[in-house]
GROMACS .gro file of C-alpha atoms in nm:
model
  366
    1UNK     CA    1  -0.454  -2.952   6.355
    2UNK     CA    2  -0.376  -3.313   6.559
    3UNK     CA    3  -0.079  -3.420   6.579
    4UNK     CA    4  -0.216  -3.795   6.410
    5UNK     CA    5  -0.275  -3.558   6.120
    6UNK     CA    6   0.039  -3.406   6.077
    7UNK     CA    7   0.224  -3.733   6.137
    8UNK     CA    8  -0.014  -3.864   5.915
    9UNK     CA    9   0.074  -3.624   5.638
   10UNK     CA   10   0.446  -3.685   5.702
   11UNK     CA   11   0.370  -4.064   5.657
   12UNK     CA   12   0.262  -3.995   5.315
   13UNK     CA   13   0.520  -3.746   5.160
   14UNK     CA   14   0.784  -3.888   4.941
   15UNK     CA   15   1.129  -4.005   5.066
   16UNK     CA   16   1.379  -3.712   5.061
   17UNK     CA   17   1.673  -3.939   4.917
   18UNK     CA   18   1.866  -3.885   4.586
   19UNK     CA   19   1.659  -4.052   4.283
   20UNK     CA   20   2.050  -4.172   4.185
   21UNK     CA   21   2.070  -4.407   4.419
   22UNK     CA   22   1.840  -4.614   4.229
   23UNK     CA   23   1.957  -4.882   3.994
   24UNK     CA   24   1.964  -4.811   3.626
   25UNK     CA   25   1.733  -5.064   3.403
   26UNK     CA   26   1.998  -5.352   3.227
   27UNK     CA   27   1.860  -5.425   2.941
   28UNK     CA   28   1.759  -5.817   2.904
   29UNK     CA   29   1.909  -6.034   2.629
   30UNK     CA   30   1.547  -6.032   2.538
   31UNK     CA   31   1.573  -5.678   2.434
   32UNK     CA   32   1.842  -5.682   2.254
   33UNK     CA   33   1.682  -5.947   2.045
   34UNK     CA   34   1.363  -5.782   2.001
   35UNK     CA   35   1.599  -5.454   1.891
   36UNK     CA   36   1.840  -5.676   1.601
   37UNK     CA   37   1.487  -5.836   1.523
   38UNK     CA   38   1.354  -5.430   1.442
   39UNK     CA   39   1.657  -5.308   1.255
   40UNK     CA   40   1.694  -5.651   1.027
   41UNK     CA   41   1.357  -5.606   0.950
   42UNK     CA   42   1.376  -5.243   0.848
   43UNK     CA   43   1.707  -5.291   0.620
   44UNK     CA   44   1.491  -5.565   0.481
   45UNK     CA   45   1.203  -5.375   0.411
   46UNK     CA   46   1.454  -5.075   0.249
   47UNK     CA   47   1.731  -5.277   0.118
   48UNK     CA   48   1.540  -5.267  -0.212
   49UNK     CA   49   1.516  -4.864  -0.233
   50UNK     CA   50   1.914  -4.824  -0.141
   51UNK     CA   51   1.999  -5.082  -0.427
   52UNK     CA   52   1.735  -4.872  -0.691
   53UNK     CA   53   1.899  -4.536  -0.536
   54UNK     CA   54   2.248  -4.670  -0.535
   55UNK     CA   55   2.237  -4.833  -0.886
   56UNK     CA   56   2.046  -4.522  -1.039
   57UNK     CA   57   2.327  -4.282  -0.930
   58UNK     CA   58   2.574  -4.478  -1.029
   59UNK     CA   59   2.429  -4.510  -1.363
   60UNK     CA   60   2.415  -4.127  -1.374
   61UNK     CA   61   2.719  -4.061  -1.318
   62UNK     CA   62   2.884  -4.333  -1.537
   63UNK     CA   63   2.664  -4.206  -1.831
   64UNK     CA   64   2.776  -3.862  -1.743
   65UNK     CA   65   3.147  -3.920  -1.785
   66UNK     CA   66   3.123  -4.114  -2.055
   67UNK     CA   67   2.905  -3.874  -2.264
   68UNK     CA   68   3.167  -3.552  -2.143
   69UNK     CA   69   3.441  -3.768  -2.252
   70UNK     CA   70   3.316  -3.847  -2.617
   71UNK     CA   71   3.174  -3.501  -2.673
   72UNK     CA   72   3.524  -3.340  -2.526
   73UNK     CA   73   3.706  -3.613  -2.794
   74UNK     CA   74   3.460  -3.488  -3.015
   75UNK     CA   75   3.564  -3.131  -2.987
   76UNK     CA   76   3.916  -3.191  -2.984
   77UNK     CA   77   3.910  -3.373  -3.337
   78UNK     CA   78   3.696  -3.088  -3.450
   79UNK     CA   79   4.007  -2.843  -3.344
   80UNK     CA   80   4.253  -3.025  -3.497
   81UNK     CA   81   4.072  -3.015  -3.805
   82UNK     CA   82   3.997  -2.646  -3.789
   83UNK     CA   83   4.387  -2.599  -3.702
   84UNK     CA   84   4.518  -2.823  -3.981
   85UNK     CA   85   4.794  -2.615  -4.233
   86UNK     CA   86   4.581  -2.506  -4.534
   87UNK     CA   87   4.805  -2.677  -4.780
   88UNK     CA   88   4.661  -3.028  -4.646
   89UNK     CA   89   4.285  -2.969  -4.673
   90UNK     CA   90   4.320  -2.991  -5.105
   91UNK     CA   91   4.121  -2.654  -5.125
   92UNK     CA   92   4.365  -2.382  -5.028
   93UNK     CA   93   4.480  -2.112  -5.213
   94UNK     CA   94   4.757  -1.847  -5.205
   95UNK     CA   95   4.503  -1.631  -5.022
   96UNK     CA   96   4.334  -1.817  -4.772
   97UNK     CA   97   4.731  -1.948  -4.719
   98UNK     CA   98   4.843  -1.519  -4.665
   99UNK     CA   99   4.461  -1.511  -4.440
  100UNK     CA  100   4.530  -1.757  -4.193
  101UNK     CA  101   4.908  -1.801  -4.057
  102UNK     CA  102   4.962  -2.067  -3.799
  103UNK     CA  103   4.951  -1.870  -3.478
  104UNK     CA  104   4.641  -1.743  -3.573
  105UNK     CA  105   4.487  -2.070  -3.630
  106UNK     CA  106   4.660  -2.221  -3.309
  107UNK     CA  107   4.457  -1.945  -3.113
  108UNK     CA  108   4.180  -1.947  -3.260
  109UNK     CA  109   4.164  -2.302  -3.266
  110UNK     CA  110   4.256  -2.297  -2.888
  111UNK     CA  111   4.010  -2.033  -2.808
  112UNK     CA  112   3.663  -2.208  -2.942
  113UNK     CA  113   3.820  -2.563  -2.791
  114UNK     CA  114   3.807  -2.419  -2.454
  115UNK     CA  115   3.493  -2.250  -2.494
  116UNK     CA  116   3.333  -2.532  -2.628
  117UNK     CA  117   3.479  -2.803  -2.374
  118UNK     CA  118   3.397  -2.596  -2.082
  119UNK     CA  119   3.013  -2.511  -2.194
  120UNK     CA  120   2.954  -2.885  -2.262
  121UNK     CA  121   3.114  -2.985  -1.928
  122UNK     CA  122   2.934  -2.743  -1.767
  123UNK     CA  123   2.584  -2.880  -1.919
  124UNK     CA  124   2.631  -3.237  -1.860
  125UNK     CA  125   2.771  -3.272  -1.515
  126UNK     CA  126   2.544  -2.985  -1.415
  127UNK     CA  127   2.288  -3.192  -1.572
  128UNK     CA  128   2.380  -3.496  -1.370
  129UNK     CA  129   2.423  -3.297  -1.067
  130UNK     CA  130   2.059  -3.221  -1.084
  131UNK     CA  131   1.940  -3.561  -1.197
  132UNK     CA  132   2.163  -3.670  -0.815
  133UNK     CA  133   1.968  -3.454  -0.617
  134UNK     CA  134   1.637  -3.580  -0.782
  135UNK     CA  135   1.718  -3.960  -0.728
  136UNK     CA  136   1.747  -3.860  -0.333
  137UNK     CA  137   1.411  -3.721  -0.377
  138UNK     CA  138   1.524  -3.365  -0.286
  139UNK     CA  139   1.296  -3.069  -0.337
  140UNK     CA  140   1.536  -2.891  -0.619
  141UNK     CA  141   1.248  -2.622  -0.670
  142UNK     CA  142   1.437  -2.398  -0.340
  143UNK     CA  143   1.775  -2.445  -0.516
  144UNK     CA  144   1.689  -2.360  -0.822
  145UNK     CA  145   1.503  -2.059  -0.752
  146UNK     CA  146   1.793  -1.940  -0.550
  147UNK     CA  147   1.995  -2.015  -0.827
  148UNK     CA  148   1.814  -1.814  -1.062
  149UNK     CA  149   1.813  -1.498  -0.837
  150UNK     CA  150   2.199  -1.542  -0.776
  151UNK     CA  151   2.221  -1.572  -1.109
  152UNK     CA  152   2.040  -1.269  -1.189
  153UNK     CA  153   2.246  -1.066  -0.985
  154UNK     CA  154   2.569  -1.169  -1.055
  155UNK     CA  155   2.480  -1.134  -1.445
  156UNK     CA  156   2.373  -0.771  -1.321
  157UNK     CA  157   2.687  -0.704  -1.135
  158UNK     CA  158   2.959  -0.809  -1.424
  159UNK     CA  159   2.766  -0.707  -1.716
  160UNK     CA  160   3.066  -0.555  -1.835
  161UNK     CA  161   3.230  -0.949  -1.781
  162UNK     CA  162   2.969  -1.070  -1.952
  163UNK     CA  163   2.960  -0.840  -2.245
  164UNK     CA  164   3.313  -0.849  -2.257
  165UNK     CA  165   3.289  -1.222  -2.257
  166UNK     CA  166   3.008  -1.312  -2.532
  167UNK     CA  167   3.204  -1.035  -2.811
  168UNK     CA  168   3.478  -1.251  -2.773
  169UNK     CA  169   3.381  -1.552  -2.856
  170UNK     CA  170   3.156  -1.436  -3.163
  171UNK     CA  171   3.465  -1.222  -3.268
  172UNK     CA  172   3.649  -1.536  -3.258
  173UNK     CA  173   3.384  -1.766  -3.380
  174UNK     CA  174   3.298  -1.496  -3.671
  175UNK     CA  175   3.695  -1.519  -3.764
  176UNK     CA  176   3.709  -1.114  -3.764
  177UNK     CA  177   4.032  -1.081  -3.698
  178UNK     CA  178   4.359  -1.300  -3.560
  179UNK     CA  179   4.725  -1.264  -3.441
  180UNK     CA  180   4.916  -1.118  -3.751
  181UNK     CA  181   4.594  -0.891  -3.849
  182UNK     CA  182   4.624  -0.511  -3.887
  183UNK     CA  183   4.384  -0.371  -3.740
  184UNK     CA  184   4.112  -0.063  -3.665
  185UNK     CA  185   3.962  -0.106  -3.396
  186UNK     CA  186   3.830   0.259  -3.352
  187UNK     CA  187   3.964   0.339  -3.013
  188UNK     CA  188   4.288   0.183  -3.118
  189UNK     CA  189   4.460   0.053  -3.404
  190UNK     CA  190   4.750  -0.176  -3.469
  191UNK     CA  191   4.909  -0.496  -3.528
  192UNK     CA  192   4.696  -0.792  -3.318
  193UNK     CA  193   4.954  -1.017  -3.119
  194UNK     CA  194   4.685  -1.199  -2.920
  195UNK     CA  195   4.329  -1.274  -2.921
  196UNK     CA  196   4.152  -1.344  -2.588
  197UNK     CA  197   3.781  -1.400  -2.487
  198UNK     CA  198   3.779  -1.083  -2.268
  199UNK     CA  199   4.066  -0.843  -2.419
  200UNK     CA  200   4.266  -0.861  -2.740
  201UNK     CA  201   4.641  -0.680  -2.762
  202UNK     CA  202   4.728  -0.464  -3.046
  203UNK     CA  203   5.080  -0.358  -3.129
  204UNK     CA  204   5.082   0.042  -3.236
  205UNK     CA  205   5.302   0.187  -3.484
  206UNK     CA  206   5.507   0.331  -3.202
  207UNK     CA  207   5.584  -0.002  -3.037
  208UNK     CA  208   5.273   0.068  -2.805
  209UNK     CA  209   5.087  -0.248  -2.641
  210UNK     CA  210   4.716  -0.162  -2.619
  211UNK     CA  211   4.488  -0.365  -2.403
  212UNK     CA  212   4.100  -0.348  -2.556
  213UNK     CA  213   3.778  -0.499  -2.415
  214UNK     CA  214   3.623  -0.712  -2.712
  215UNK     CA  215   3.245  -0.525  -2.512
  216UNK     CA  216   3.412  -0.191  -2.640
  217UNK     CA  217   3.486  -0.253  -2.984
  218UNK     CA  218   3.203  -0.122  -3.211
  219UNK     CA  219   3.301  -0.166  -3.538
  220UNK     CA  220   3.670  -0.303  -3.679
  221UNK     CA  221   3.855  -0.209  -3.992
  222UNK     CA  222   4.051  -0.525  -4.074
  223UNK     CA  223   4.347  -0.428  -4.309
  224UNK     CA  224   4.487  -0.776  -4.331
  225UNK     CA  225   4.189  -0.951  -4.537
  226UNK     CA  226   4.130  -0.963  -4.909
  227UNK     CA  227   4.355  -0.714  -5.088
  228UNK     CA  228   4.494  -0.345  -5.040
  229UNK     CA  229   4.519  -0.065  -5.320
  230UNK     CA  230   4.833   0.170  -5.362
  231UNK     CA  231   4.697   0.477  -5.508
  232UNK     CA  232   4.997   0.775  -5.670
  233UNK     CA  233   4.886   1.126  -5.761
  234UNK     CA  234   5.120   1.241  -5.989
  235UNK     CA  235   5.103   1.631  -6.028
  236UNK     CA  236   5.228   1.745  -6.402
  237UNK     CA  237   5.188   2.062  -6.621
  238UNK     CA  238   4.860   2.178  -6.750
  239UNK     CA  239   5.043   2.188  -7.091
  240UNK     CA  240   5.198   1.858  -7.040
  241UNK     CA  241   5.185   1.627  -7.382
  242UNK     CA  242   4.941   1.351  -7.218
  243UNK     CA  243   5.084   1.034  -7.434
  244UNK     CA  244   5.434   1.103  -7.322
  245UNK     CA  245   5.318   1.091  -6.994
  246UNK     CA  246   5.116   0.744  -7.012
  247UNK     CA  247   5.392   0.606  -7.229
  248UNK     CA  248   5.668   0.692  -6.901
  249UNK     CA  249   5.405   0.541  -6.667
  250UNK     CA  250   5.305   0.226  -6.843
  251UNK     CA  251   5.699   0.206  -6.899
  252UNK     CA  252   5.722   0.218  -6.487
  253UNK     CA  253   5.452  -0.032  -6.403
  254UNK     CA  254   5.559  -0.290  -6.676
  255UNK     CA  255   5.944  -0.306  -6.564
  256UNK     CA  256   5.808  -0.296  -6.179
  257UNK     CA  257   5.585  -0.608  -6.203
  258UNK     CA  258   5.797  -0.826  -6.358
  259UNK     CA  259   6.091  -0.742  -6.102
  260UNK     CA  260   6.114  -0.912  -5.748
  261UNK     CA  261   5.961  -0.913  -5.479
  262UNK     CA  262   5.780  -0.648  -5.673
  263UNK     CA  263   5.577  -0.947  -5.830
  264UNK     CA  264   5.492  -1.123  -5.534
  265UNK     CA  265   5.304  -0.771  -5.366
  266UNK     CA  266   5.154  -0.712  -5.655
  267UNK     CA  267   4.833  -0.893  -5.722
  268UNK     CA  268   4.715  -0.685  -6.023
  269UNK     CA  269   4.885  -0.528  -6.289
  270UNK     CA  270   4.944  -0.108  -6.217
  271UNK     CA  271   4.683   0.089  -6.408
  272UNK     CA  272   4.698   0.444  -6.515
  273UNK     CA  273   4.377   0.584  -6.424
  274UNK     CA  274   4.406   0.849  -6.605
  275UNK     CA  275   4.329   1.249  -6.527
  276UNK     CA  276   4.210   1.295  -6.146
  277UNK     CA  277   4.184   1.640  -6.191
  278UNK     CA  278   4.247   1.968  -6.421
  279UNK     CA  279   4.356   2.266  -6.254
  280UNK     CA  280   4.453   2.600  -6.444
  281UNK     CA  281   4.800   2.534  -6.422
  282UNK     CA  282   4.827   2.152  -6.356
  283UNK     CA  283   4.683   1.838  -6.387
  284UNK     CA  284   4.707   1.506  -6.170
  285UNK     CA  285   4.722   1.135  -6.308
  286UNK     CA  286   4.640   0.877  -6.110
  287UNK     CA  287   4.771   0.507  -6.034
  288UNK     CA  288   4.639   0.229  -5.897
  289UNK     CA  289   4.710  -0.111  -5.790
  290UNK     CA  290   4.612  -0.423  -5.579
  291UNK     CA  291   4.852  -0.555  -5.316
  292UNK     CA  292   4.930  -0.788  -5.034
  293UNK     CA  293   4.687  -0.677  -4.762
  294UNK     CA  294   4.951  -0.431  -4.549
  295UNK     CA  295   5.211  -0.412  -4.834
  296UNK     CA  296   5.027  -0.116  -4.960
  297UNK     CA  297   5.229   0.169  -4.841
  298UNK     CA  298   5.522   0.007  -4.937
  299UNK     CA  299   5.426  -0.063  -5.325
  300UNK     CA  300   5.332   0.320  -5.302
  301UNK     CA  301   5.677   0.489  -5.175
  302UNK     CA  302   5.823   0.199  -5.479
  303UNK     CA  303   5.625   0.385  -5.750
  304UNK     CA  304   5.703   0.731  -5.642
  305UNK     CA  305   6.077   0.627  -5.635
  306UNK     CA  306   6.043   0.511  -6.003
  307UNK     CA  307   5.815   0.750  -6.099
  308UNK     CA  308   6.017   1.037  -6.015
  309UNK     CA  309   6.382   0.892  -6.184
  310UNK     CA  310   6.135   0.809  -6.511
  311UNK     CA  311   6.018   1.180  -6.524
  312UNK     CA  312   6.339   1.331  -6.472
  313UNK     CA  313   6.497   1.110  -6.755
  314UNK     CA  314   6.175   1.195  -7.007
  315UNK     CA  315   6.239   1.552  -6.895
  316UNK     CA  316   5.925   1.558  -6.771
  317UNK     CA  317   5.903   1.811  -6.477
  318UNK     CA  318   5.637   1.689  -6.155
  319UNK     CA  319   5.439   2.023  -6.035
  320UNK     CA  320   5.376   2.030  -5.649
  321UNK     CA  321   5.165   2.315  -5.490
  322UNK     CA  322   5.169   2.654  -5.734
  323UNK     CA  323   5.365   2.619  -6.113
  324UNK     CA  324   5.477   2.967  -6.125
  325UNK     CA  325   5.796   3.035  -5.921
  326UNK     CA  326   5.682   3.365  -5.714
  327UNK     CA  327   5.812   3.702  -5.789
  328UNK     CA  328   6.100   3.871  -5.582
  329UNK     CA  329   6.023   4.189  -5.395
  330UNK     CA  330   6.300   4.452  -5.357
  331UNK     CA  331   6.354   4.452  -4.975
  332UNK     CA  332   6.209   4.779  -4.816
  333UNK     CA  333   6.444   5.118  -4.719
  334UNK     CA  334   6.380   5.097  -4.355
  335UNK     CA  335   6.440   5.462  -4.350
  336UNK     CA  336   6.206   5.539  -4.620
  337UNK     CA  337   5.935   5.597  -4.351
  338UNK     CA  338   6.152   5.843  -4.157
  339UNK     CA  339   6.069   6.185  -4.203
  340UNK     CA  340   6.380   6.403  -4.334
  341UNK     CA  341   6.512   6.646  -4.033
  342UNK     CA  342   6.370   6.997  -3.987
  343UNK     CA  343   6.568   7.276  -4.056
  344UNK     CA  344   6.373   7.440  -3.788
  345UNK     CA  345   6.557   7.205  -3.523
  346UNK     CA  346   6.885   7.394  -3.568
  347UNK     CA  347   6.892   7.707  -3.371
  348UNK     CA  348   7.148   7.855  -3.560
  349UNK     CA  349   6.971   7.831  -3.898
  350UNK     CA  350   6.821   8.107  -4.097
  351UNK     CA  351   6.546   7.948  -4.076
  352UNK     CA  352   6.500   7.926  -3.720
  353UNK     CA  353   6.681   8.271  -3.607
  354UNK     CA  354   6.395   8.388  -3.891
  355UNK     CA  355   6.131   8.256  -3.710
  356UNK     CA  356   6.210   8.295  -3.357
  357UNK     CA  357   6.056   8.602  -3.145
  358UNK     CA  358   6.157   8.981  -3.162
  359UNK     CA  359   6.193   9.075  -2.859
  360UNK     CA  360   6.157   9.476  -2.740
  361UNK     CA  361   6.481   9.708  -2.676
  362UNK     CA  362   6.434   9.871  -2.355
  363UNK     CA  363   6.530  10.271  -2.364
  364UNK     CA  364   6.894  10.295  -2.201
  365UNK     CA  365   6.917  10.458  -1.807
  366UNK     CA  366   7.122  10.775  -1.848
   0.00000   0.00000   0.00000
């Protein structure tokens, strides 16, 4: 290669120095013109859309708070009605005024408010929430299908919550039971001191405090509602004159209902039954009544009481288990089962020097 060429070839490569040195481009006033010019234009083309966007979420959400405030006002005078004193509604009576105390209807009362206030809040800003994300023009199909899975599983996961959760509020909606209630609740059974959504607290007859899930219950005995019965077996005689003994109990359950607060537990007059049962040596008559719901083993233990000073006055005796007093035994001679001693066990009897051995004389050694 000539050396023109290769000088040649130098001649043409680039320059080796630093591309910093060069002089960054100031922009003209021209350009910054042309750039305002650009963005006014655009705002102006789009001003239009913000002011629909804008103004349609804004309408959203002031429709939204106004509707959660008049349904939550809504719900709150339909408490206060529900938890009104019975005497005030015009329609009470002395039951549905023993039914429902004022606890109970304060917690029940409380109970479906909160339920009901947080369900419809959860609806209607949820609601708007969604209706937010639509004005934006966001795809809500991805949020809502992940929604729906997490959903899913966390339904799957506390399904005990859940269960626990949706007995409660039909056993409060439903009115089952309330604070003040005796109760059976089959795994427990008590007084009820508080009703929850998830777990309701019974008092036991030992002073106990049991804790139940409303998803465990399966069936409830409520004590507390309607009326109770006091039943009395009273065991007499099998020759026992029959009138006497009506007469002494009609006697007892007249003088008992018209004496406080005899009167007030009672909420039907006592009634002799009549014969329960015949037995060979003894008969039963029976009593009944209807009480206060819970005042029922306390009428009962009354009418024993009375029963019991009646009969003895009328000289009427009260059988319990067998009538006929049991037969005394003569105590056993422990030695009777001894055998008598053997004569035969004294050496020096006749009998035993008779019977022992003769033994041989030897010849004598002269």
């Amino acid at each position: 290669m000539s050396l023109s060429a290769v000088l040649l070839a130098a001649g043409a490569s680039p320059s080796p120095s630093p591309s910093g040195d060069q002089a960054p481009a100031v922009p003209t006033l021209q350009d910054a013109q042309e750039s305002a010019t650009n963005a006014a234009s655009w705002i102006e083309q789009n001003w239009s859309t913000w002011l629909a966007i804008g103004l349609r979420v804004l309408l959203i959400l002031v429709i939204a708070a106004v509707l959660r405030v008049a349904v939550r006002r809504a719900i709150t005078q339909l408490i206060e009605r529900m938890n009104r004193p019975a005497d005030t509604t015009g329609a009470s009576t002395a039951l549905g005024g023993l039914l429902v105390n004022a606890e109970r209807r304060r917690q029940r009362a409380a109970a479906i408010g909160s339920v009901l206030r947080s369900v419809a809040s959860f609806l209607i800003m949820g609601t708007a929430a969604l209706m937010v994300l639509s004005a934006f023009q966001i795809n809500l199909a991805p949020l809502l299908a992940s929604a729906g899975v997490a959903g899913v599983a966390i339904g799957f996961g506390a399904r005990n919550l859940v269960t626990d959760f949706l007995s409660g509020v039909f056993m409060i909606l439903e009115d089952q039971y309330g604070v003040g209630d005796t109760i059976d609740a089959g795994v427990a059974s008590g007084e009820v001191i508080e009703v929850g959504l998830r777990v309701t607290k019974l008092r036991g007859d030992n002073g106990e405090i049991w804790y139940i899930r409303n998803g465990e219950v399966k069936r409830i005995g409520n004590l507390s509602q309607g009326w109770a019965t006091a039943n009395v077996d009273v065991t007499v005689r099998a020759d026992e004159d029959l009138d006497k003994v009506k007469a002494t109990l009609d006697e007892v359950a007249e003088k008992m209902s018209k004496e406080e607060p005899w009167n007030e537990l009672l909420w039907s007059p006592i009634e002799v039954l009549g014969l329960d049962s015949v037995l060979l040596d003894s008969m039963v008559v029976r009593i009944s009544a209807k009480t206060m719901p819970g005042k029922s083993l306390t009428v009962e233990r009354e009418l024993r009481w009375r029963i019991k000073r009646a009969f003895g006055a009328a000289d009427i005796p009260i059988v319990g288990g067998a009538t006929a007093p049991a037969q005394e035994t003569p105590a056993a001679d422990p030695t009777a089962s001894v055998a008598p001693p053997s004569a035969y066990a004294n050496s020096g009897s006749p009998q035993a020097e008779a019977a022992s051995p003769l033994q041989a004389q030897r010849p004598a050694v002269k």
